[in-house]
CSV table of C-alpha atoms in Angstrom, one decimal:
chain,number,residue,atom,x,y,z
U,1045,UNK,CA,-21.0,-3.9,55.1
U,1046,UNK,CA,-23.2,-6.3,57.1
U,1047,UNK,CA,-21.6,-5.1,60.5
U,1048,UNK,CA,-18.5,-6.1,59.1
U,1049,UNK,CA,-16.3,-2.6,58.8
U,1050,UNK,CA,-13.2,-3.4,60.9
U,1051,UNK,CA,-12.8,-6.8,58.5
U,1052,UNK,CA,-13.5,-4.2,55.5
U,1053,UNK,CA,-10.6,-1.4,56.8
U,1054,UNK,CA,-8.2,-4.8,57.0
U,1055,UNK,CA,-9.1,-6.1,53.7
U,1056,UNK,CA,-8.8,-2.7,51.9
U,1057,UNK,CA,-5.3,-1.8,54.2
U,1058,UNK,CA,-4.0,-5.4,52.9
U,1059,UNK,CA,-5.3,-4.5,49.2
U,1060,UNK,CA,-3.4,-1.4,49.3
U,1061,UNK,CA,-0.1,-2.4,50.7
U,1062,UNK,CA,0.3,-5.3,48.1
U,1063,UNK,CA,-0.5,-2.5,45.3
U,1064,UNK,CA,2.6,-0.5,47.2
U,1065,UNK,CA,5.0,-3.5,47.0
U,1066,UNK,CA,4.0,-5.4,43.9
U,1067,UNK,CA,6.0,-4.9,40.7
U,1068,UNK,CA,3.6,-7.6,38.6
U,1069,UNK,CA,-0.3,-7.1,38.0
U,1070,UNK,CA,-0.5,-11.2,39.8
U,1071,UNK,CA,-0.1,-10.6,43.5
U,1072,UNK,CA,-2.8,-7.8,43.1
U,1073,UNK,CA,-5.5,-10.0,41.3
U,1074,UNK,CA,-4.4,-12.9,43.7
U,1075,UNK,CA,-4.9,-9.8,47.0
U,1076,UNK,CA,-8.4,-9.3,45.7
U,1077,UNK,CA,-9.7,-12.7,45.0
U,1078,UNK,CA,-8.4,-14.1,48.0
U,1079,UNK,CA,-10.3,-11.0,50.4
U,1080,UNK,CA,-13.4,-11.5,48.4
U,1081,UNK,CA,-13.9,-15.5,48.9
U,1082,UNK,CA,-13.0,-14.7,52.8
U,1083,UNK,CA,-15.8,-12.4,53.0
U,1084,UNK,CA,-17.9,-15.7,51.4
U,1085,UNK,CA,-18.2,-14.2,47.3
U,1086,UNK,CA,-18.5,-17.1,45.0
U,1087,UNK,CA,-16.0,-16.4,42.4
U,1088,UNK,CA,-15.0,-18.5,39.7
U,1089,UNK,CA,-13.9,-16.4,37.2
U,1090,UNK,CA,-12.1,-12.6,37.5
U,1091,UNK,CA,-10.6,-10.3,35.0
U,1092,UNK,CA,-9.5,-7.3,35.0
U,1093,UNK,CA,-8.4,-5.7,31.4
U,1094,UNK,CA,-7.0,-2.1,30.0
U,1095,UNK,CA,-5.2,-0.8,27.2
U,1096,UNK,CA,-1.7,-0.6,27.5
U,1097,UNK,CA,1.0,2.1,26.0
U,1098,UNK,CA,3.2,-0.3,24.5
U,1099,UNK,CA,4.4,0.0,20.7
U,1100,UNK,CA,3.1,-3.4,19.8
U,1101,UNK,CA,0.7,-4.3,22.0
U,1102,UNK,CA,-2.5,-2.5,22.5
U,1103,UNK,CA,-4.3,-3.7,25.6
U,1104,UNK,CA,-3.2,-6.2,28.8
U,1105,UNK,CA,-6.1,-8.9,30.0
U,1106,UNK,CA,-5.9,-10.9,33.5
U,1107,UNK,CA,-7.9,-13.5,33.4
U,1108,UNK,CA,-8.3,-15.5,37.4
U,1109,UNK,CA,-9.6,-18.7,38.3
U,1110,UNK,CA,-9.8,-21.0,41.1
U,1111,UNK,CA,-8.4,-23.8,39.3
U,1112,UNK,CA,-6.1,-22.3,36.9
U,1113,UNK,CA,-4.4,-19.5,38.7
U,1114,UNK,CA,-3.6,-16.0,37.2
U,1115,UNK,CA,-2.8,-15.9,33.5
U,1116,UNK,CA,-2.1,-12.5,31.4
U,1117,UNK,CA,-2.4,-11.9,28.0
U,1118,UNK,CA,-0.5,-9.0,26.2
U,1119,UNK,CA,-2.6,-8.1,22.8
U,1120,UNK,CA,-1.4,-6.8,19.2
U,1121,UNK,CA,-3.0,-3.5,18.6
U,1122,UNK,CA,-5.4,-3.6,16.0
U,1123,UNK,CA,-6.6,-7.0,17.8
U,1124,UNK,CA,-10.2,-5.0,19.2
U,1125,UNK,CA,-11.4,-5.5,15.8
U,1126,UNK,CA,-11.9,-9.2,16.4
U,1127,UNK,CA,-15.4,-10.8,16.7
U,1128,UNK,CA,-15.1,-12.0,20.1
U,1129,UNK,CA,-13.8,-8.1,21.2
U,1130,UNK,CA,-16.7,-6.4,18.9
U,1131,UNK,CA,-19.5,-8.6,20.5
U,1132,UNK,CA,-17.7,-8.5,24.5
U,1133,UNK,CA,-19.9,-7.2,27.4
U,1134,UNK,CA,-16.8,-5.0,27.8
U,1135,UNK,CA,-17.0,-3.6,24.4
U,1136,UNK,CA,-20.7,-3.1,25.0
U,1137,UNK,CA,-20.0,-0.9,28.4
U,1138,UNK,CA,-17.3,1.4,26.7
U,1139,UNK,CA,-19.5,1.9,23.5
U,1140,UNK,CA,-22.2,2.7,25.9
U,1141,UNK,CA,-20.3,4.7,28.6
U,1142,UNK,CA,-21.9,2.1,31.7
U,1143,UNK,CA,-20.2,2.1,35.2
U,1144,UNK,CA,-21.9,-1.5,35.9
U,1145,UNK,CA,-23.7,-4.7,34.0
U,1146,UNK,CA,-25.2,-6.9,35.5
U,1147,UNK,CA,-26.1,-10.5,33.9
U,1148,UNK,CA,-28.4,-13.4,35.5
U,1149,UNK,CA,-27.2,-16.2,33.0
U,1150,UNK,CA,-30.6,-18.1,33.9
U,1151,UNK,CA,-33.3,-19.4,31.7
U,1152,UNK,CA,-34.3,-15.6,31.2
U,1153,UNK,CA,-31.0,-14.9,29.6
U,1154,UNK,CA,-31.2,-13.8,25.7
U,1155,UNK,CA,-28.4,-16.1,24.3
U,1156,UNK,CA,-26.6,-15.0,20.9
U,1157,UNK,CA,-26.1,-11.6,21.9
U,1158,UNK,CA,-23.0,-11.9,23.5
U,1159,UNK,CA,-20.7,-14.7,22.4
U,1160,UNK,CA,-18.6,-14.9,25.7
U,1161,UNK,CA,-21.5,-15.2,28.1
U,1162,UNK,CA,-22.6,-18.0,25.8
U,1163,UNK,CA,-19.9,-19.9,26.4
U,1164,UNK,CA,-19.4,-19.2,30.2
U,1165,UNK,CA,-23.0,-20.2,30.8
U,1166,UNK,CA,-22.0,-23.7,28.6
U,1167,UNK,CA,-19.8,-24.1,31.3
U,1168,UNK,CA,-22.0,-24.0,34.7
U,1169,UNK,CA,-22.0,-20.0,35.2
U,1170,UNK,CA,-25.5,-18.7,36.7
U,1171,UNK,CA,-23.9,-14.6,37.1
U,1172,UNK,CA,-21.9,-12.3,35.7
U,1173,UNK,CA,-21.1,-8.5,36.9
U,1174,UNK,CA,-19.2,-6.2,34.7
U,1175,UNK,CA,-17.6,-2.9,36.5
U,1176,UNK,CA,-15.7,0.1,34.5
U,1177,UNK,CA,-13.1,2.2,37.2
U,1178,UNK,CA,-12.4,5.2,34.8
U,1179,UNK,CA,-9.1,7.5,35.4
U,1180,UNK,CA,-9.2,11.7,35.8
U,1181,UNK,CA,-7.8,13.1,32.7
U,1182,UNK,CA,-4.5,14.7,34.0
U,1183,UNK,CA,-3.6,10.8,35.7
U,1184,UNK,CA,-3.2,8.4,32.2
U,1185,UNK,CA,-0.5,7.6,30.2
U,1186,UNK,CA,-1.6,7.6,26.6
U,1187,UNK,CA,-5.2,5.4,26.1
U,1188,UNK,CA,-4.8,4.0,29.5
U,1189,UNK,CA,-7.9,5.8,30.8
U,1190,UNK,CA,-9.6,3.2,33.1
U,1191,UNK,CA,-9.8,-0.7,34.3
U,1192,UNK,CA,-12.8,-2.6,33.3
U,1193,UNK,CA,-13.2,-5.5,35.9
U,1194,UNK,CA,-15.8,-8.7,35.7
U,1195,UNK,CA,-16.4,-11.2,38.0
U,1196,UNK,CA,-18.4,-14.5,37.2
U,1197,UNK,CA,-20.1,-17.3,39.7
U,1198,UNK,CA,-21.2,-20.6,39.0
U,1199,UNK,CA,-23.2,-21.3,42.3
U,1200,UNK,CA,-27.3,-21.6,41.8
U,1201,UNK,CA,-28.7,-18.4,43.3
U,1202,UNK,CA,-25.6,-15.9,41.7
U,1203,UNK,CA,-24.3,-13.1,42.9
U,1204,UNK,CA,-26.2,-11.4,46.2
U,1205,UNK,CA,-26.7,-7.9,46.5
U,1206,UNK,CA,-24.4,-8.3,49.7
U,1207,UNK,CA,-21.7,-10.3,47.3
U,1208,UNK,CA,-22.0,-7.1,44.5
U,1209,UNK,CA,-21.2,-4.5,47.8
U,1210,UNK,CA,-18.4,-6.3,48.7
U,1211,UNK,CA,-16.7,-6.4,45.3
U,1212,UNK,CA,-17.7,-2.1,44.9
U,1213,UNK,CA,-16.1,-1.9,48.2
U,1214,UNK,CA,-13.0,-3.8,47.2
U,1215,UNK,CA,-12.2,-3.1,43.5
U,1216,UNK,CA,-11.9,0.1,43.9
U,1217,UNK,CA,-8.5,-0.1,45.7
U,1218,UNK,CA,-7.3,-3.0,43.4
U,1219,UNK,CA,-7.9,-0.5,40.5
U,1220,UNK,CA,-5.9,1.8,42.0
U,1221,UNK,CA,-3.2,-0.6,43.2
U,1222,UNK,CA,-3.2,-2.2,39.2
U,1223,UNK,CA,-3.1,1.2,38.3
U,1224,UNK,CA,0.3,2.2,40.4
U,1225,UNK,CA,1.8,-1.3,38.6
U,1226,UNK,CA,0.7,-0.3,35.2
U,1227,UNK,CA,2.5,2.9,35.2
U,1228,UNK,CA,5.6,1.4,36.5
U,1229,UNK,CA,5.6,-1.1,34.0
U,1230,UNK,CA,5.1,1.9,31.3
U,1231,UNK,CA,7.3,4.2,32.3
U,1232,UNK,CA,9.9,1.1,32.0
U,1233,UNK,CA,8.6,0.2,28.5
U,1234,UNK,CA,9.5,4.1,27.3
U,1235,UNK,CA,12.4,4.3,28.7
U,1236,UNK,CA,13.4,0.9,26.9
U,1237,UNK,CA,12.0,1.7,24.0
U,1238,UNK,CA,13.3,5.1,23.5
U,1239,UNK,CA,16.8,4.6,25.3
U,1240,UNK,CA,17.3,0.9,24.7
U,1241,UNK,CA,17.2,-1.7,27.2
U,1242,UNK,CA,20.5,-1.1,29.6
U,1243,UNK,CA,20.4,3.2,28.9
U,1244,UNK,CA,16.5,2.7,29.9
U,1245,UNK,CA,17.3,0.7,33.1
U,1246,UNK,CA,19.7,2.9,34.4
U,1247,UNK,CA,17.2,6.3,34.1
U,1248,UNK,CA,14.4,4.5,35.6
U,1249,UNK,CA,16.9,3.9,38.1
U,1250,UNK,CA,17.7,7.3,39.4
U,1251,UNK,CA,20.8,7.6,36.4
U,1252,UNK,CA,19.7,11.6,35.1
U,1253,UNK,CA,22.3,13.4,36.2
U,1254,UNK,CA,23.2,15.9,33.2
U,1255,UNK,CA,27.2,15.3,32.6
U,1256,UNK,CA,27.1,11.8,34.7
U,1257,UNK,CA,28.8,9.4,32.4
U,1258,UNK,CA,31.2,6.5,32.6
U,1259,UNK,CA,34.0,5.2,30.5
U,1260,UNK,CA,32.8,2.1,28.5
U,1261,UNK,CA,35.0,-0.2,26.6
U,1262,UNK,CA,33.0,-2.0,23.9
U,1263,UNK,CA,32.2,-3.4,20.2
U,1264,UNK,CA,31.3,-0.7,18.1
U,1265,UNK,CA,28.2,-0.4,15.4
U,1266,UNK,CA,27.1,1.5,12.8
U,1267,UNK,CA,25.1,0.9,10.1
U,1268,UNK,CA,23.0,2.5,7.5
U,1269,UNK,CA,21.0,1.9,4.0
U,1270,UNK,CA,22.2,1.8,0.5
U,1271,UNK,CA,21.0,4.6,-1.4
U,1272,UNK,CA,17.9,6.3,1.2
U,1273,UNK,CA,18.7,9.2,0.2
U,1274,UNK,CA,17.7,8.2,-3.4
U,1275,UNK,CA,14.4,6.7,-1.9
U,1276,UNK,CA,13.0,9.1,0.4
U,1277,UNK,CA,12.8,11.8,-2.7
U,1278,UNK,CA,10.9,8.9,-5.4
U,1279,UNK,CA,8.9,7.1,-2.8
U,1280,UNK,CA,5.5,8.1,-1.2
U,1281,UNK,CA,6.0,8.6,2.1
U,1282,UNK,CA,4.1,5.9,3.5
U,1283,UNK,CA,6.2,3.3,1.9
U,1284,UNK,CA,9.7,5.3,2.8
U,1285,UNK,CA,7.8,5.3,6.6
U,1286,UNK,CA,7.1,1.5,6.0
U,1287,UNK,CA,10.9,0.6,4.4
U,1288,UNK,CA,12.5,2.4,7.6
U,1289,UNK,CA,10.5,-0.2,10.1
U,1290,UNK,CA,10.9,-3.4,8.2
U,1291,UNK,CA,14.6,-2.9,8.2
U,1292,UNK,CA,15.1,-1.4,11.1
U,1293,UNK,CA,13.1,-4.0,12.9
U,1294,UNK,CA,15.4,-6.6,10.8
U,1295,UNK,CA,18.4,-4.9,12.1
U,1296,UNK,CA,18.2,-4.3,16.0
U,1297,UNK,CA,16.6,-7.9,15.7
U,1298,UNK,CA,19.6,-9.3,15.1
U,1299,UNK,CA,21.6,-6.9,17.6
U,1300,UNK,CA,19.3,-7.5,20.4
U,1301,UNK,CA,19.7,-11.4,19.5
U,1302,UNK,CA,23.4,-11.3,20.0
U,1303,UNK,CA,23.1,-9.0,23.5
U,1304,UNK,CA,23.9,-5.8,21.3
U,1305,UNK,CA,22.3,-2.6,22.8
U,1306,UNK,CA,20.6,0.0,20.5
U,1307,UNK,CA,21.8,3.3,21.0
U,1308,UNK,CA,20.2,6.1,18.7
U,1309,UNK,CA,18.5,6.1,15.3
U,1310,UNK,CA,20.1,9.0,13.2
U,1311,UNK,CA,17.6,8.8,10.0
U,1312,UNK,CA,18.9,5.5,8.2
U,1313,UNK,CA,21.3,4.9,10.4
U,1314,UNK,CA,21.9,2.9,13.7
U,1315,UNK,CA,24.7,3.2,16.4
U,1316,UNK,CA,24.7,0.1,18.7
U,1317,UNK,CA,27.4,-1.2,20.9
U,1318,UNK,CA,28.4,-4.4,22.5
U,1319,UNK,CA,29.9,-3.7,25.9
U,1320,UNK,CA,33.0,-5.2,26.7
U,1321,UNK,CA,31.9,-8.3,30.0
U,1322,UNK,CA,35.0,-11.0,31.3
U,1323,UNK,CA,34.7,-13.2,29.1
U,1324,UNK,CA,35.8,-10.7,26.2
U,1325,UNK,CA,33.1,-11.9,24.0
U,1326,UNK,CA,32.1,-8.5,22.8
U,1327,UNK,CA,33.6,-8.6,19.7
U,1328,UNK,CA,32.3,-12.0,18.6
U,1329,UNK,CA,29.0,-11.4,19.8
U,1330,UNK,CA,29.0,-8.4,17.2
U,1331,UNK,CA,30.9,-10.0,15.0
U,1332,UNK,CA,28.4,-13.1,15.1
U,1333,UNK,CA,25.4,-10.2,14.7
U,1334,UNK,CA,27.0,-9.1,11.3
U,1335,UNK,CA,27.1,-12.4,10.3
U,1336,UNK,CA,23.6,-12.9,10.8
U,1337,UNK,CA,22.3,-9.9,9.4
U,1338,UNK,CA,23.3,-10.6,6.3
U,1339,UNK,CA,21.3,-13.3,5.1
U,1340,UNK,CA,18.4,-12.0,7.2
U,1341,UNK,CA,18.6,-8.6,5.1
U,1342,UNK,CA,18.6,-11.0,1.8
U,1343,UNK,CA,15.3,-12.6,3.6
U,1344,UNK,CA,13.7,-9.1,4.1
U,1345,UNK,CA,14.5,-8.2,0.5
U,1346,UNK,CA,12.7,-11.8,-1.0
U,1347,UNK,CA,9.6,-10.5,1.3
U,1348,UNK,CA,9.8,-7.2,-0.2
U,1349,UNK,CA,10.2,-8.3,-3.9
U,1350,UNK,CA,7.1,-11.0,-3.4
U,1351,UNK,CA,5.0,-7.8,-2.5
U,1352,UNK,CA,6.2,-5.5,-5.2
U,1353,UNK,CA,8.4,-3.2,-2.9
U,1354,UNK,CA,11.5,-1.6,-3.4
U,1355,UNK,CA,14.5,-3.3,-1.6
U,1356,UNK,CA,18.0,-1.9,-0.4
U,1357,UNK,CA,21.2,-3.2,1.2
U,1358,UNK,CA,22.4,-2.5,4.5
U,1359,UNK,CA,26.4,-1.1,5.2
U,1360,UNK,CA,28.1,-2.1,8.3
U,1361,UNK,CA,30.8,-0.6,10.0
U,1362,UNK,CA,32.3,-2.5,13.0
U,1363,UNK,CA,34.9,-0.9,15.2
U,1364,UNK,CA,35.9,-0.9,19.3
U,1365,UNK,CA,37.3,1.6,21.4
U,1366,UNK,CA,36.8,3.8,24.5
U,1367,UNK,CA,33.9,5.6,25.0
U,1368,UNK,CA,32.1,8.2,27.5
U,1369,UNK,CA,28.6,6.4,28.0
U,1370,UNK,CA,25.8,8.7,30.0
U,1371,UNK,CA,23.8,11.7,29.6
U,1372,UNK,CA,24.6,14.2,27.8
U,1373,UNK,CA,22.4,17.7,26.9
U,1374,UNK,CA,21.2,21.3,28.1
U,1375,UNK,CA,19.7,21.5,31.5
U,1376,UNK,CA,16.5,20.6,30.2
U,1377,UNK,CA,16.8,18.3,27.4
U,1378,UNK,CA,19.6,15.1,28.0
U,1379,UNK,CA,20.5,12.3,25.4
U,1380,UNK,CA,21.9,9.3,27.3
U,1381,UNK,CA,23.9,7.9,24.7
U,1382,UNK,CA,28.0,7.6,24.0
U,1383,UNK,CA,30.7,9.6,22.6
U,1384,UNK,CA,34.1,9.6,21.7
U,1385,UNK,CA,36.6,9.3,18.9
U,1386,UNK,CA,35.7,5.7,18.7
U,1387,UNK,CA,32.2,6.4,18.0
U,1388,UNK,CA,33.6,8.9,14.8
U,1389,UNK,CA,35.7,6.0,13.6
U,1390,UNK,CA,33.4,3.3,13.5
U,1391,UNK,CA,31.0,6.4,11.2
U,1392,UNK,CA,34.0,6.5,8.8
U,1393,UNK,CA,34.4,3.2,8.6
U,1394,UNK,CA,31.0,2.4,7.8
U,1395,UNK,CA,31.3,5.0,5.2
U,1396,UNK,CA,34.4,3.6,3.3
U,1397,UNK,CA,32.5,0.0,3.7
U,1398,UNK,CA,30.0,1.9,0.8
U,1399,UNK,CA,33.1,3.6,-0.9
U,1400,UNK,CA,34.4,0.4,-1.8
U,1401,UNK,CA,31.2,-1.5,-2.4
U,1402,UNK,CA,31.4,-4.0,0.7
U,1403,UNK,CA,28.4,-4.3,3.3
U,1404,UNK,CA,30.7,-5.4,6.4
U,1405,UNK,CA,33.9,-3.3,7.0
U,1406,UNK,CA,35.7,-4.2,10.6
U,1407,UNK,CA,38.9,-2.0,11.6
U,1408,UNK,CA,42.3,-3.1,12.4
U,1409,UNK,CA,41.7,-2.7,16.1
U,1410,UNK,CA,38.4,-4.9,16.5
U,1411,UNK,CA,40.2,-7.4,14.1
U,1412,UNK,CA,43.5,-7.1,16.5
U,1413,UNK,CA,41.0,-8.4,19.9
U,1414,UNK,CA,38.7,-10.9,18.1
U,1415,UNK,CA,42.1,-12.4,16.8
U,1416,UNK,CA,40.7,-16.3,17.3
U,1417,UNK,CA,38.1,-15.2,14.7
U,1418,UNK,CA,40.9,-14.0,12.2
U,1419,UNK,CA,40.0,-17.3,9.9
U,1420,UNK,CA,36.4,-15.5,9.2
U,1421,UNK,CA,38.0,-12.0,8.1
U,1422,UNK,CA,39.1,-11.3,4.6
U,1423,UNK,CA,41.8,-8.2,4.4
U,1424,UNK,CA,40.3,-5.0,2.4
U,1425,UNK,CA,43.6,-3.3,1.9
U,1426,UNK,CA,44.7,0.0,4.2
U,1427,UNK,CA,43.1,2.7,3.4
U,1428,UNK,CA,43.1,6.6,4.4
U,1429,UNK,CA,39.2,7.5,6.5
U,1430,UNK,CA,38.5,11.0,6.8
U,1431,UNK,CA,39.6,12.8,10.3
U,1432,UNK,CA,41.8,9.6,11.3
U,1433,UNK,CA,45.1,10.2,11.4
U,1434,UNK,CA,47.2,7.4,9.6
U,1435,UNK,CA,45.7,4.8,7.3
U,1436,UNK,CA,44.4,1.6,8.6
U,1437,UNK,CA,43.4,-1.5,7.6
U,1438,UNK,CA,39.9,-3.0,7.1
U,1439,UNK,CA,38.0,-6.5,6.7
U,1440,UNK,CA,35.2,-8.3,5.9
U,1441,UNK,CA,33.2,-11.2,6.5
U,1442,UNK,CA,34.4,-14.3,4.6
U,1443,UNK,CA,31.0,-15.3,2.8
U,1444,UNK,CA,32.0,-19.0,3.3
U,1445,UNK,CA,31.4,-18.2,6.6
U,1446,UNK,CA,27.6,-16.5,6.5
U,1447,UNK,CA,25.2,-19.3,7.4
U,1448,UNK,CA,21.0,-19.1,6.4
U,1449,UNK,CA,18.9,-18.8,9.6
U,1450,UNK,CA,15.9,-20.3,10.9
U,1451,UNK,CA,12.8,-18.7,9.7
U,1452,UNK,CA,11.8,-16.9,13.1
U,1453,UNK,CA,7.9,-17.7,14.4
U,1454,UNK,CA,5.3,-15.5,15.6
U,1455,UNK,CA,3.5,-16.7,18.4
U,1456,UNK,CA,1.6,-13.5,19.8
U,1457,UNK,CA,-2.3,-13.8,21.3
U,1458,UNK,CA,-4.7,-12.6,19.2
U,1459,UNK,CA,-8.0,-13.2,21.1
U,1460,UNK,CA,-8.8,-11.1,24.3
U,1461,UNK,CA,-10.1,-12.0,27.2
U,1462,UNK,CA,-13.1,-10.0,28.8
């Protein structure tokens, strides 16, 4: 380029170590900025955008500027049915399969057509170039089949034919180096939201050794829905699909909120633990989670009932023992997740919570540890639970005790950037 090639090897060398190193989409962006106002390109505005394989967002844009730095927005899916997305220069390229777009934003430009440029031209910019990197089939992770870059200027004669050869040369290595970062990040995201956040960690983290486990002292969970059974059979199953989310989401909510991890979802039902740390909070931080589910679950249920939709209760078992925590399977098919006698307790317990009509049941033991919280308990009596060996006896949450939460806000984008 312009007699230039040993600067170009450097710049693209540089471009592709950062991709090696970086774990975050911003040192790339900032890489490929930074090479392309060395070689003299008159940027003022970047981005770079993609769909993303996430289970509540459906597409990542990085938006760069001189004055404002690097800023990334995360997008709910459904969100590319907006105005702004429908009428995009990017939305135009993919609807019309185009590697490159090319805009003068002169006197000759046809305003109205899209919204974006409109606004970008308002604002002193004289070019914009639009470039699509698509990905070979057998190298994406769900819809994340390409980048789609665009780079803006706001200086009087635009973009030079030189200035558009330097960013072919260059973006295609900042694709690629985005591209490494992306699929880091989402083969994180899976494993977290599959495994939970801590099981998820450790696998990404080399942790898949079949029979590797560790012994794990910790709060015990276990909780599933009054009557499902019932439900599932008289419901269509869009709205049994649709019942399972809402409380589900209401549930490991409140879990995650009180540093609870998730461990498996068995139909209804949800096995979560709170592993035992120093300062021996487990036990209230579980403790505290039951309390709080509680009148979130009567919150869900006023939701529900404003909408017309059936409601249900949730039954909580809360236990704590010793457990094996790890993976466990066939050679070819592992489950990291925990097992013991503990883990069949806190199932029995949770089942004699519905026997005798209470939605929080805590055993002896857990009641024995979080003995400073012994003022919030109630006694249920002893009682015999199936495959335990002497009778035991169980608690509850004094309803004194149950405060109302804050009504929690949602502050997600919902515009993308192109």
């Amino acid at each position: 380029t312009d007699g230039t090639m040993g600067q170009d090897i450097e710049e693209l060398q540089r471009l592709i170590a950062v991709g090696l190193q970086a774990g975050r989409e911003e040192p790339v962006l900032d890489a490929l900025t930074s090479s392309l106002r060395r070689f003299g390109v008159p940027l003022r505005r970047v981005v770079a955008a993609s769909d993303v394989l996430h289970p509540l967002f459906g597409a990542r844009g990085i938006l760069w500027t001189p004055e404002g730095g690097i800023t990334i927005e995360d997008f709910k899916r459904g969100s590319d049915d907006t105005e702004d997305w429908l009428r995009s220069p990017f939305q135009f390229m993919i609807q019309n399969d185009l590697k490159e777009l090319r805009l003068r934003l002169d006197d000759t430009f046809e305003t109205g057509r899209f919204p974006l440029l409109d606004r970008l031209r308002g604002k002193g910019a004289t070019d914009y170039f639009a470039l699509m990197t698509r990905f070979g089939p057998n190298s994406t992770l769900g819809e994340l089949d390409g980048l789609i870059w665009s780079f803006a200027t706001h200086a009087a004669e635009g973009f030079t034919e030189h200035h558009l050869d330097l960013i072919r040369l260059l973006q295609p290595a900042a694709s690629l180096a985005l591209k490494t970062v992306n699929a880091n990040a989402t083969g994180r995201t899976l494993m977290a939201t599959y495994l939970g956040q801590d099981a998820g960690l450790r696998v990404v983290s080399g942790a898949i050794d079949r029979g590797a486990t560790e012994s794990v002292t910790a709060a015990l969970w276990f909780s599933d829905l009054e009557n499902f059974t019932r439900l599932a059979d008289s419901l269509p199953q869009d709205q049994v699909i649709a019942l399972l989310n809402d409380y589900a989401d209401c549930i490991v909510t409140v879990i995650h909120e009180h540093r609870g991890q998730v461990l498996k979802f068995m139909g209804d039902g949800i096995l979560a633990m709170f592993p035992f740390s120093n300062d021996g909070s487990a036990c209230l931080s579980a403790l505290d989670a039951a309390a709080a589910l509680q009148p979130a679950i009567a919150r869900l249920n006023r939701k529900r009932r404003e909408k017309e939709l059936p409601t249900t209760q949730v039954f909580l078992g809360l236990h704590v023992g010793e457990v094996l925590y790890g993976n466990i399977g066939s050679r070819d098919r592992l489950d990291f997740t925990v097992v013991g006698p503990a883990v069949n307790e806190v199932a029995r317990i949770e089942q004699m919570s519905r026997s005798i009509g209470q939605n929080v049941a805590v055993s002896e033991e857990f009641t024995d540890i979080a003995d400073g919280e012994r003022s919030r308990l109630i006694s249920l009596g002893r009682f015999m639970l199936k495959g335990v060996g002497r009778p035991q006896e169980l608690f509850t949450l004094d309803p004194a005790t149950i405060a109302e939460p804050a009504e929690p806000q949602d502050a997600t984008a919902d515009a993308l950037v192109t």
